[in-house]
Amino acid sequence: MQNPTHSLQVFADDFVLVIKADINKSLVEDTQNAITQFSSWCSENELAISTEKTNYILFSKMVRSPKITWNGYKINRVKSFKYLGIHVDDRLNWLEHINKQGEKAIKMQPNLKRIAGGNWGISQIHRWTLYKTVIERILAHGSSASYLNPTFKMKRKFSSIQRPFLLHISGA
């Protein structure tokens, strides 16, 4: 479903409707039209949409949120969402994604310590391999988006996440 004002991105059972509008009135109208089209397509193909899990995010400086509905159900506005493992926030600054990936990596640290031994007793090369294959991949997921224009805050967050792992790897 491609249109000058909206497009549909689908992967497996996840979908994203992307709507572009200059004013609130056309945003609501275009969104409702896109929802109607997609809803009709879903009905024709015997697919059901979970309106409870459906949200929208607004990339705008509008103070008042537009009222969006799906077959009479109010769709809630969120400040961030996760799509295909990438956390997107309404500022598009990628800090939300970095924070979530950092939380995921930090949760892995006790498991890695258990695998490597109480004091990371395995050799340094094996500790480095564990870091590269587990933690670095978690942190790198979706990093190309944030890499284009990294801020000081983003760089500092990456460093603070990596520091405990690197200290253990080096044996410091």
Tab-separated table of N, CA and C in Angstrom:
chain	number	residue	atom	x	y	z
A	1	MET	N	0.850	-1.169	0.000
A	1	MET	CA	0.000	0.000	0.000
A	1	MET	C	0.900	1.238	0.000
A	2	GLN	N	1.144	1.801	-1.164
A	2	GLN	CA	1.967	3.000	-1.272
A	2	GLN	C	1.096	4.164	-1.737
A	3	ASN	N	1.372	5.318	-1.172
A	3	ASN	CA	0.598	6.512	-1.411
A	3	ASN	C	1.526	7.683	-1.110
A	4	PRO	N	1.307	8.859	-1.700
A	4	PRO	CA	2.186	9.982	-1.374
A	4	PRO	C	2.156	10.374	0.112
A	5	THR	N	1.037	10.114	0.793
A	5	THR	CA	0.929	10.513	2.193
A	5	THR	C	1.171	9.380	3.179
A	6	HIS	N	1.092	8.124	2.725
A	6	HIS	CA	1.288	7.024	3.666
A	6	HIS	C	1.868	5.793	2.973
A	7	SER	N	2.523	4.977	3.791
A	7	SER	CA	3.042	3.707	3.302
A	7	SER	C	2.902	2.671	4.407
A	8	LEU	N	2.937	1.420	4.025
A	8	LEU	CA	2.788	0.314	4.957
A	8	LEU	C	4.053	-0.526	4.919
A	9	GLN	N	4.612	-0.788	6.096
A	9	GLN	CA	5.779	-1.655	6.229
A	9	GLN	C	5.334	-2.882	7.008
A	10	VAL	N	5.515	-4.075	6.445
A	10	VAL	CA	5.059	-5.301	7.094
A	10	VAL	C	6.193	-6.306	7.157
A	11	PHE	N	6.299	-6.963	8.306
A	11	PHE	CA	7.234	-8.061	8.463
A	11	PHE	C	6.581	-9.090	9.369
A	12	ALA	N	6.329	-10.274	8.837
A	12	ALA	CA	5.665	-11.360	9.573
A	12	ALA	C	4.352	-10.851	10.157
A	13	ASP	N	4.225	-10.834	11.486
A	13	ASP	CA	2.963	-10.396	12.084
A	13	ASP	C	3.040	-8.976	12.644
A	14	ASP	N	4.050	-8.211	12.262
A	14	ASP	CA	4.177	-6.816	12.686
A	14	ASP	C	3.975	-5.899	11.490
A	15	PHE	N	3.342	-4.777	11.754
A	15	PHE	CA	3.182	-3.803	10.676
A	15	PHE	C	3.333	-2.392	11.224
A	16	VAL	N	3.742	-1.491	10.342
A	16	VAL	CA	3.867	-0.085	10.677
A	16	VAL	C	3.245	0.702	9.533
A	17	LEU	N	2.318	1.572	9.880
A	17	LEU	CA	1.772	2.532	8.931
A	17	LEU	C	2.531	3.835	9.142
A	18	VAL	N	3.115	4.368	8.096
A	18	VAL	CA	3.846	5.622	8.185
A	18	VAL	C	3.028	6.673	7.449
A	19	ILE	N	2.607	7.702	8.188
A	19	ILE	CA	1.749	8.750	7.642
A	19	ILE	C	2.501	10.075	7.697
A	20	LYS	N	2.454	10.820	6.601
A	20	LYS	CA	3.090	12.140	6.558
A	20	LYS	C	2.006	13.177	6.279
A	21	ALA	N	1.976	14.213	7.120
A	21	ALA	CA	1.003	15.288	6.925
A	21	ALA	C	1.558	16.579	7.495
A	22	ASP	N	1.109	17.694	6.923
A	22	ASP	CA	1.589	18.995	7.375
A	22	ASP	C	0.741	19.592	8.493
A	23	ILE	N	-0.527	19.237	8.527
A	23	ILE	CA	-1.405	19.787	9.559
A	23	ILE	C	-2.171	18.661	10.250
A	24	ASN	N	-2.643	18.939	11.455
A	24	ASN	CA	-3.309	17.946	12.282
A	24	ASN	C	-4.533	17.349	11.588
A	25	LYS	N	-5.333	18.193	10.937
A	25	LYS	CA	-6.555	17.709	10.299
A	25	LYS	C	-6.242	16.684	9.205
A	26	SER	N	-5.284	16.988	8.345
A	26	SER	CA	-4.951	16.036	7.283
A	26	SER	C	-4.259	14.797	7.846
A	27	LEU	N	-3.532	14.948	8.959
A	27	LEU	CA	-2.910	13.791	9.598
A	27	LEU	C	-3.973	12.800	10.046
A	28	VAL	N	-5.007	13.290	10.705
A	28	VAL	CA	-6.085	12.418	11.176
A	28	VAL	C	-6.818	11.792	9.998
A	29	GLU	N	-7.157	12.600	8.986
A	29	GLU	CA	-7.877	12.082	7.811
A	29	GLU	C	-7.054	11.030	7.066
A	30	ASP	N	-5.794	11.329	6.798
A	30	ASP	CA	-4.935	10.385	6.079
A	30	ASP	C	-4.720	9.100	6.878
A	31	THR	N	-4.569	9.256	8.190
A	31	THR	CA	-4.390	8.086	9.043
A	31	THR	C	-5.637	7.221	9.032
A	32	GLN	N	-6.791	7.835	9.191
A	32	GLN	CA	-8.042	7.072	9.191
A	32	GLN	C	-8.270	6.392	7.836
A	33	ASN	N	-7.927	7.070	6.734
A	33	ASN	CA	-8.059	6.459	5.405
A	33	ASN	C	-7.126	5.251	5.270
A	34	ALA	N	-5.885	5.393	5.733
A	34	ALA	CA	-4.927	4.282	5.658
A	34	ALA	C	-5.391	3.110	6.517
A	35	ILE	N	-5.896	3.410	7.696
A	35	ILE	CA	-6.402	2.358	8.583
A	35	ILE	C	-7.584	1.652	7.942
A	36	THR	N	-8.480	2.408	7.336
A	36	THR	CA	-9.649	1.812	6.669
A	36	THR	C	-9.213	0.885	5.546
A	37	GLN	N	-8.275	1.335	4.717
A	37	GLN	CA	-7.766	0.506	3.621
A	37	GLN	C	-7.122	-0.769	4.150
A	38	PHE	N	-6.257	-0.619	5.155
A	38	PHE	CA	-5.561	-1.776	5.710
A	38	PHE	C	-6.533	-2.716	6.416
A	39	SER	N	-7.492	-2.160	7.118
A	39	SER	CA	-8.492	-2.969	7.808
A	39	SER	C	-9.317	-3.785	6.814
A	40	SER	N	-9.671	-3.171	5.685
A	40	SER	CA	-10.413	-3.892	4.632
A	40	SER	C	-9.563	-5.029	4.075
A	41	TRP	N	-8.297	-4.746	3.828
A	41	TRP	CA	-7.402	-5.779	3.312
A	41	TRP	C	-7.286	-6.933	4.306
A	42	CYS	N	-7.175	-6.599	5.591
A	42	CYS	CA	-7.086	-7.629	6.634
A	42	CYS	C	-8.352	-8.493	6.652
A	43	SER	N	-9.512	-7.855	6.526
A	43	SER	CA	-10.778	-8.603	6.516
A	43	SER	C	-10.845	-9.533	5.315
A	44	GLU	N	-10.470	-9.035	4.140
A	44	GLU	CA	-10.479	-9.852	2.927
A	44	GLU	C	-9.561	-11.059	3.050
A	45	ASN	N	-8.466	-10.907	3.782
A	45	ASN	CA	-7.483	-11.976	3.928
A	45	ASN	C	-7.602	-12.725	5.259
A	46	GLU	N	-8.710	-12.496	5.943
A	46	GLU	CA	-9.039	-13.178	7.197
A	46	GLU	C	-7.938	-13.028	8.252
A	47	LEU	N	-7.448	-11.806	8.385
A	47	LEU	CA	-6.454	-11.487	9.410
A	47	LEU	C	-7.096	-10.583	10.453
A	48	ALA	N	-6.731	-10.784	11.705
A	48	ALA	CA	-7.270	-9.958	12.788
A	48	ALA	C	-6.162	-9.067	13.347
A	49	ILE	N	-6.526	-7.848	13.698
A	49	ILE	CA	-5.596	-6.897	14.285
A	49	ILE	C	-5.915	-6.761	15.767
A	50	SER	N	-4.905	-6.849	16.594
A	50	SER	CA	-5.073	-6.667	18.028
A	50	SER	C	-5.031	-5.175	18.338
A	51	THR	N	-6.202	-4.593	18.533
A	51	THR	CA	-6.253	-3.151	18.806
A	51	THR	C	-5.656	-2.813	20.168
A	52	GLU	N	-5.643	-3.779	21.100
A	52	GLU	CA	-5.046	-3.529	22.416
A	52	GLU	C	-3.541	-3.309	22.307
A	53	LYS	N	-2.899	-3.959	21.353
A	53	LYS	CA	-1.454	-3.828	21.178
A	53	LYS	C	-1.088	-2.724	20.183
A	54	THR	N	-2.070	-2.134	19.558
A	54	THR	CA	-1.823	-1.129	18.535
A	54	THR	C	-1.633	0.240	19.173
A	55	ASN	N	-0.546	0.910	18.805
A	55	ASN	CA	-0.207	2.239	19.325
A	55	ASN	C	0.244	3.115	18.174
A	56	TYR	N	0.362	4.395	18.462
A	56	TYR	CA	0.975	5.275	17.466
A	56	TYR	C	1.971	6.194	18.146
A	57	ILE	N	2.927	6.629	17.347
A	57	ILE	CA	3.944	7.563	17.819
A	57	ILE	C	3.906	8.763	16.881
A	58	LEU	N	4.097	9.936	17.432
A	58	LEU	CA	4.017	11.164	16.655
A	58	LEU	C	5.382	11.826	16.628
A	59	PHE	N	5.927	11.990	15.433
A	59	PHE	CA	7.211	12.678	15.258
A	59	PHE	C	6.888	14.121	14.885
A	60	SER	N	6.591	14.909	15.873
A	60	SER	CA	6.152	16.275	15.624
A	60	SER	C	6.282	17.087	16.899
A	61	LYS	N	6.167	18.397	16.750
A	61	LYS	CA	6.166	19.278	17.917
A	61	LYS	C	4.738	19.648	18.308
A	62	MET	N	3.756	18.956	17.718
A	62	MET	CA	2.362	19.201	18.082
A	62	MET	C	2.182	18.932	19.565
A	63	VAL	N	1.494	19.850	20.234
A	63	VAL	CA	1.273	19.687	21.658
A	63	VAL	C	0.090	18.745	21.894
A	64	ARG	N	-0.954	18.951	21.152
A	64	ARG	CA	-2.161	18.151	21.317
A	64	ARG	C	-2.102	16.929	20.406
A	65	SER	N	-2.343	15.776	20.991
A	65	SER	CA	-2.310	14.533	20.216
A	65	SER	C	-3.569	14.392	19.374
A	66	PRO	N	-3.410	13.964	18.121
A	66	PRO	CA	-4.606	13.703	17.327
A	66	PRO	C	-5.325	12.459	17.845
A	67	LYS	N	-6.625	12.410	17.679
A	67	LYS	CA	-7.406	11.254	18.112
A	67	LYS	C	-7.461	10.268	16.944
A	68	ILE	N	-6.856	9.109	17.141
A	68	ILE	CA	-6.800	8.067	16.121
A	68	ILE	C	-7.613	6.876	16.622
A	69	THR	N	-8.471	6.347	15.774
A	69	THR	CA	-9.270	5.182	16.151
A	69	THR	C	-9.123	4.083	15.113
A	70	TRP	N	-9.353	2.858	15.561
A	70	TRP	CA	-9.337	1.688	14.677
A	70	TRP	C	-10.647	0.955	14.909
A	71	ASN	N	-11.556	1.049	13.960
A	71	ASN	CA	-12.881	0.429	14.069
A	71	ASN	C	-13.553	0.774	15.400
A	72	GLY	N	-13.476	2.040	15.788
A	72	GLY	CA	-14.124	2.506	17.009
A	72	GLY	C	-13.276	2.423	18.262
A	73	TYR	N	-12.128	1.730	18.220
A	73	TYR	CA	-11.244	1.633	19.381
A	73	TYR	C	-10.206	2.751	19.330
A	74	LYS	N	-10.011	3.426	20.460
A	74	LYS	CA	-9.022	4.502	20.538
A	74	LYS	C	-7.619	3.899	20.529
A	75	ILE	N	-6.767	4.425	19.674
A	75	ILE	CA	-5.373	3.998	19.594
A	75	ILE	C	-4.558	4.941	20.477
A	76	ASN	N	-3.761	4.373	21.366
A	76	ASN	CA	-2.982	5.170	22.315
A	76	ASN	C	-1.688	5.678	21.705
A	77	ARG	N	-1.325	6.888	22.118
A	77	ARG	CA	-0.057	7.468	21.698
A	77	ARG	C	1.026	7.015	22.664
A	78	VAL	N	2.188	6.647	22.126
A	78	VAL	CA	3.335	6.250	22.938
A	78	VAL	C	4.526	7.141	22.599
A	79	LYS	N	5.463	7.210	23.523
A	79	LYS	CA	6.685	7.990	23.307
A	79	LYS	C	7.754	7.170	22.602
A	80	SER	N	7.655	5.828	22.712
A	80	SER	CA	8.603	4.953	22.039
A	80	SER	C	7.945	3.601	21.789
A	81	PHE	N	8.512	2.860	20.839
A	81	PHE	CA	8.020	1.515	20.545
A	81	PHE	C	9.176	0.677	20.020
A	82	LYS	N	8.945	-0.624	20.020
A	82	LYS	CA	9.963	-1.553	19.533
A	82	LYS	C	9.419	-2.201	18.264
A	83	TYR	N	10.199	-2.139	17.196
A	83	TYR	CA	9.816	-2.760	15.937
A	83	TYR	C	11.021	-3.497	15.384
A	84	LEU	N	10.881	-4.801	15.235
A	84	LEU	CA	11.950	-5.659	14.733
A	84	LEU	C	13.244	-5.503	15.536
A	85	GLY	N	13.093	-5.377	16.840
A	85	GLY	CA	14.247	-5.305	17.725
A	85	GLY	C	14.866	-3.932	17.857
A	86	ILE	N	14.321	-2.948	17.182
A	86	ILE	CA	14.844	-1.588	17.255
A	86	ILE	C	13.873	-0.741	18.070
A	87	HIS	N	14.388	-0.042	19.070
A	87	HIS	CA	13.574	0.843	19.895
A	87	HIS	C	13.619	2.234	19.270
A	88	VAL	N	12.456	2.739	18.909
A	88	VAL	CA	12.345	4.045	18.266
A	88	VAL	C	11.614	4.976	19.218
A	89	ASP	N	12.176	6.165	19.453
A	89	ASP	CA	11.480	7.126	20.297
A	89	ASP	C	11.016	8.314	19.461
A	90	ASP	N	10.169	9.140	20.053
A	90	ASP	CA	9.549	10.228	19.287
A	90	ASP	C	10.506	11.365	18.952
A	91	ARG	N	11.725	11.322	19.464
A	91	ARG	CA	12.733	12.319	19.108
A	91	ARG	C	13.720	11.805	18.065
A	92	LEU	N	13.662	10.519	17.793
A	92	LEU	CA	14.578	9.860	16.860
A	92	LEU	C	16.039	10.116	17.209
A	93	ASN	N	16.347	10.117	18.505
A	93	ASN	CA	17.738	10.351	18.899
A	93	ASN	C	18.466	9.062	19.273
A	94	TRP	N	17.803	7.932	19.251
A	94	TRP	CA	18.344	6.585	19.445
A	94	TRP	C	18.834	6.300	20.863
A	95	LEU	N	18.675	7.247	21.778
A	95	LEU	CA	19.102	7.014	23.146
A	95	LEU	C	18.260	5.919	23.803
A	96	GLU	N	16.979	5.874	23.516
A	96	GLU	CA	16.099	4.811	24.029
A	96	GLU	C	16.614	3.439	23.601
A	97	HIS	N	16.995	3.315	22.342
A	97	HIS	CA	17.499	2.039	21.827
A	97	HIS	C	18.808	1.651	22.526
A	98	ILE	N	19.702	2.603	22.676
A	98	ILE	CA	20.981	2.339	23.335
A	98	ILE	C	20.741	1.901	24.779
A	99	ASN	N	19.844	2.587	25.473
A	99	ASN	CA	19.533	2.222	26.862
A	99	ASN	C	18.967	0.813	26.961
A	100	LYS	N	18.036	0.463	26.083
A	100	LYS	CA	17.420	-0.871	26.118
A	100	LYS	C	18.440	-1.959	25.782
A	101	GLN	N	19.284	-1.712	24.791
A	101	GLN	CA	20.309	-2.692	24.437
A	101	GLN	C	21.327	-2.823	25.567
A	102	GLY	N	21.628	-1.703	26.237
A	102	GLY	CA	22.530	-1.735	27.382
A	102	GLY	C	21.962	-2.562	28.524
A	103	GLU	N	20.659	-2.386	28.801
A	103	GLU	CA	20.003	-3.177	29.845
A	103	GLU	C	20.082	-4.670	29.509
A	104	LYS	N	19.869	-4.979	28.248
A	104	LYS	CA	19.933	-6.377	27.801
A	104	LYS	C	21.341	-6.940	27.986
A	105	ALA	N	22.353	-6.150	27.631
A	105	ALA	CA	23.745	-6.605	27.770
A	105	ALA	C	24.107	-6.794	29.237
A	106	ILE	N	23.696	-5.868	30.082
A	106	ILE	CA	24.025	-5.948	31.508
A	106	ILE	C	23.366	-7.165	32.151
A	107	LYS	N	22.179	-7.513	31.686
A	107	LYS	CA	21.517	-8.719	32.200
A	107	LYS	C	22.292	-9.984	31.809
A	108	MET	N	23.045	-9.913	30.736
A	108	MET	CA	23.833	-11.061	30.270
A	108	MET	C	25.108	-11.252	31.086
A	109	GLN	N	25.587	-10.211	31.762
A	109	GLN	CA	26.873	-10.281	32.445
A	109	GLN	C	26.950	-11.414	33.472
A	110	PRO	N	25.953	-11.606	34.361
A	110	PRO	CA	26.062	-12.732	35.311
A	110	PRO	C	26.138	-14.095	34.607
A	111	ASN	N	25.421	-14.239	33.505
A	111	ASN	CA	25.471	-15.496	32.750
A	111	ASN	C	26.856	-15.723	32.150
A	112	LEU	N	27.437	-14.668	31.624
A	112	LEU	CA	28.781	-14.794	31.053
A	112	LEU	C	29.801	-15.118	32.141
A	113	LYS	N	29.644	-14.494	33.310
A	113	LYS	CA	30.559	-14.792	34.419
A	113	LYS	C	30.431	-16.248	34.840
A	114	ARG	N	29.197	-16.754	34.853
A	114	ARG	CA	28.982	-18.148	35.235
A	114	ARG	C	29.618	-19.088	34.214
A	115	ILE	N	29.497	-18.764	32.940
A	115	ILE	CA	30.099	-19.582	31.882
A	115	ILE	C	31.621	-19.543	31.992
A	116	ALA	N	32.163	-18.354	32.224
A	116	ALA	CA	33.613	-18.172	32.232
A	116	ALA	C	34.265	-18.561	33.552
A	117	GLY	N	33.476	-18.773	34.579
A	117	GLY	CA	34.043	-19.096	35.893
A	117	GLY	C	33.872	-17.921	36.827
A	118	GLY	N	33.993	-18.171	38.122
A	118	GLY	CA	33.740	-17.154	39.143
A	118	GLY	C	34.455	-15.839	38.927
A	119	ASN	N	35.719	-15.876	38.602
A	119	ASN	CA	36.499	-14.660	38.371
A	119	ASN	C	36.908	-14.559	36.908
A	120	TRP	N	36.048	-14.979	36.053
A	120	TRP	CA	36.373	-15.024	34.626
A	120	TRP	C	37.668	-15.829	34.485
A	121	GLY	N	37.668	-17.031	35.063
A	121	GLY	CA	38.852	-17.874	35.142
A	121	GLY	C	39.373	-18.393	33.816
A	122	ILE	N	38.632	-18.243	32.736
A	122	ILE	CA	39.139	-18.723	31.445
A	122	ILE	C	40.148	-17.736	30.887
A	123	SER	N	40.839	-18.150	29.869
A	123	SER	CA	41.897	-17.300	29.309
A	123	SER	C	41.324	-16.015	28.716
A	124	GLN	N	42.202	-15.027	28.600
A	124	GLN	CA	41.799	-13.720	28.098
A	124	GLN	C	41.244	-13.816	26.674
A	125	ILE	N	41.805	-14.649	25.854
A	125	ILE	CA	41.332	-14.788	24.477
A	125	ILE	C	39.903	-15.327	24.446
A	126	HIS	N	39.588	-16.255	25.365
A	126	HIS	CA	38.232	-16.797	25.427
A	126	HIS	C	37.249	-15.770	26.004
A	127	ARG	N	37.713	-14.968	26.967
A	127	ARG	CA	36.864	-13.887	27.500
A	127	ARG	C	36.548	-12.891	26.390
A	128	TRP	N	37.567	-12.564	25.598
A	128	TRP	CA	37.390	-11.626	24.489
A	128	TRP	C	36.401	-12.200	23.473
A	129	THR	N	36.517	-13.487	23.186
A	129	THR	CA	35.611	-14.146	22.239
A	129	THR	C	34.167	-14.098	22.756
A	130	LEU	N	33.966	-14.370	24.054
A	130	LEU	CA	32.626	-14.270	24.637
A	130	LEU	C	32.066	-12.862	24.485
A	131	TYR	N	32.888	-11.872	24.781
A	131	TYR	CA	32.450	-10.480	24.656
A	131	TYR	C	32.056	-10.160	23.210
A	132	LYS	N	32.929	-10.518	22.272
A	132	LYS	CA	32.690	-10.203	20.857
A	132	LYS	C	31.439	-10.892	20.319
A	133	THR	N	31.209	-12.150	20.734
A	133	THR	CA	30.094	-12.911	20.164
A	133	THR	C	28.766	-12.651	20.864
A	134	VAL	N	28.794	-12.148	22.083
A	134	VAL	CA	27.545	-11.936	22.804
A	134	VAL	C	27.259	-10.442	22.985
A	135	ILE	N	28.056	-9.779	23.774
A	135	ILE	CA	27.774	-8.398	24.170
A	135	ILE	C	27.925	-7.427	23.000
A	136	GLU	N	28.997	-7.549	22.263
A	136	GLU	CA	29.202	-6.610	21.156
A	136	GLU	C	28.073	-6.713	20.133
A	137	ARG	N	27.576	-7.911	19.894
A	137	ARG	CA	26.473	-8.080	18.943
A	137	ARG	C	25.177	-7.473	19.460
A	138	ILE	N	24.934	-7.589	20.771
A	138	ILE	CA	23.748	-6.960	21.359
A	138	ILE	C	23.831	-5.452	21.181
A	139	LEU	N	24.972	-4.882	21.507
A	139	LEU	CA	25.129	-3.431	21.413
A	139	LEU	C	25.137	-2.941	19.967
A	140	ALA	N	25.604	-3.764	19.058
A	140	ALA	CA	25.686	-3.356	17.656
A	140	ALA	C	24.351	-3.455	16.925
A	141	HIS	N	23.379	-4.180	17.506
A	141	HIS	CA	22.081	-4.348	16.828
A	141	HIS	C	21.420	-2.989	16.621
A	142	GLY	N	21.255	-2.620	15.382
A	142	GLY	CA	20.623	-1.347	15.046
A	142	GLY	C	21.515	-0.142	15.221
A	143	SER	N	22.802	-0.371	15.447
A	143	SER	CA	23.699	0.750	15.738
A	143	SER	C	23.979	1.628	14.523
A	144	SER	N	23.743	1.133	13.329
A	144	SER	CA	24.036	1.954	12.154
A	144	SER	C	23.197	3.222	12.144
A	145	ALA	N	21.996	3.158	12.677
A	145	ALA	CA	21.142	4.352	12.727
A	145	ALA	C	21.716	5.384	13.684
A	146	SER	N	22.176	4.937	14.844
A	146	SER	CA	22.706	5.879	15.829
A	146	SER	C	24.131	6.306	15.484
A	147	TYR	N	24.807	5.553	14.653
A	147	TYR	CA	26.189	5.851	14.308
A	147	TYR	C	26.319	7.054	13.378
A	148	LEU	N	25.269	7.377	12.645
A	148	LEU	CA	25.341	8.461	11.668
A	148	LEU	C	25.652	9.804	12.313
A	149	ASN	N	25.121	10.040	13.506
A	149	ASN	CA	25.339	11.321	14.165
A	149	ASN	C	25.399	11.105	15.678
A	150	PRO	N	26.432	10.408	16.163
A	150	PRO	CA	26.482	10.110	17.601
A	150	PRO	C	26.721	11.366	18.432
A	151	THR	N	25.991	11.499	19.508
A	151	THR	CA	26.165	12.622	20.415
A	151	THR	C	27.106	12.208	21.538
A	152	PHE	N	27.543	13.183	22.296
A	152	PHE	CA	28.409	12.908	23.449
A	152	PHE	C	27.691	11.986	24.426
A	153	LYS	N	26.405	12.235	24.640
A	153	LYS	CA	25.618	11.430	25.569
A	153	LYS	C	25.550	9.969	25.114
A	154	MET	N	25.405	9.756	23.805
A	154	MET	CA	25.354	8.394	23.261
A	154	MET	C	26.697	7.693	23.440
A	155	LYS	N	27.771	8.394	23.136
A	155	LYS	CA	29.112	7.815	23.272
A	155	LYS	C	29.392	7.455	24.733
A	156	ARG	N	29.010	8.357	25.646
A	156	ARG	CA	29.203	8.113	27.064
A	156	ARG	C	28.401	6.902	27.532
A	157	LYS	N	27.177	6.747	27.025
A	157	LYS	CA	26.339	5.616	27.408
A	157	LYS	C	26.957	4.307	26.922
A	158	PHE	N	27.414	4.272	25.654
A	158	PHE	CA	28.084	3.072	25.129
A	158	PHE	C	29.302	2.720	25.988
A	159	SER	N	30.088	3.719	26.353
A	159	SER	CA	31.287	3.475	27.172
A	159	SER	C	30.915	2.917	28.534
A	160	SER	N	29.873	3.471	29.154
A	160	SER	CA	29.486	3.003	30.489
A	160	SER	C	28.947	1.578	30.451
A	161	ILE	N	28.327	1.187	29.351
A	161	ILE	CA	27.827	-0.181	29.205
A	161	ILE	C	28.995	-1.148	29.018
A	162	GLN	N	29.947	-0.772	28.194
A	162	GLN	CA	31.058	-1.658	27.850
A	162	GLN	C	32.107	-1.758	28.949
A	163	ARG	N	32.228	-0.749	29.789
A	163	ARG	CA	33.301	-0.679	30.785
A	163	ARG	C	33.408	-1.917	31.674
A	164	PRO	N	32.319	-2.372	32.338
A	164	PRO	CA	32.487	-3.533	33.227
A	164	PRO	C	32.934	-4.791	32.492
A	165	PHE	N	32.467	-4.965	31.268
A	165	PHE	CA	32.869	-6.144	30.492
A	165	PHE	C	34.358	-6.072	30.150
A	166	LEU	N	34.777	-4.910	29.701
A	166	LEU	CA	36.167	-4.750	29.295
A	166	LEU	C	37.125	-4.847	30.485
A	167	LEU	N	36.672	-4.392	31.650
A	167	LEU	CA	37.496	-4.541	32.857
A	167	LEU	C	37.690	-6.019	33.189
A	168	HIS	N	36.633	-6.806	33.068
A	168	HIS	CA	36.737	-8.236	33.355
A	168	HIS	C	37.599	-8.946	32.315
A	169	ILE	N	37.465	-8.532	31.065
A	169	ILE	CA	38.247	-9.179	30.008
A	169	ILE	C	39.736	-8.920	30.229
A	170	SER	N	40.068	-7.690	30.582
A	170	SER	CA	41.481	-7.341	30.764
A	170	SER	C	42.027	-7.852	32.094
A	171	GLY	N	41.125	-8.285	32.975
A	171	GLY	CA	41.564	-8.776	34.269
A	171	GLY	C	41.876	-7.651	35.243
A	172	ALA	N	41.442	-6.443	34.923
A	172	ALA	CA	41.720	-5.282	35.777
A	172	ALA	C	40.868	-5.318	37.035
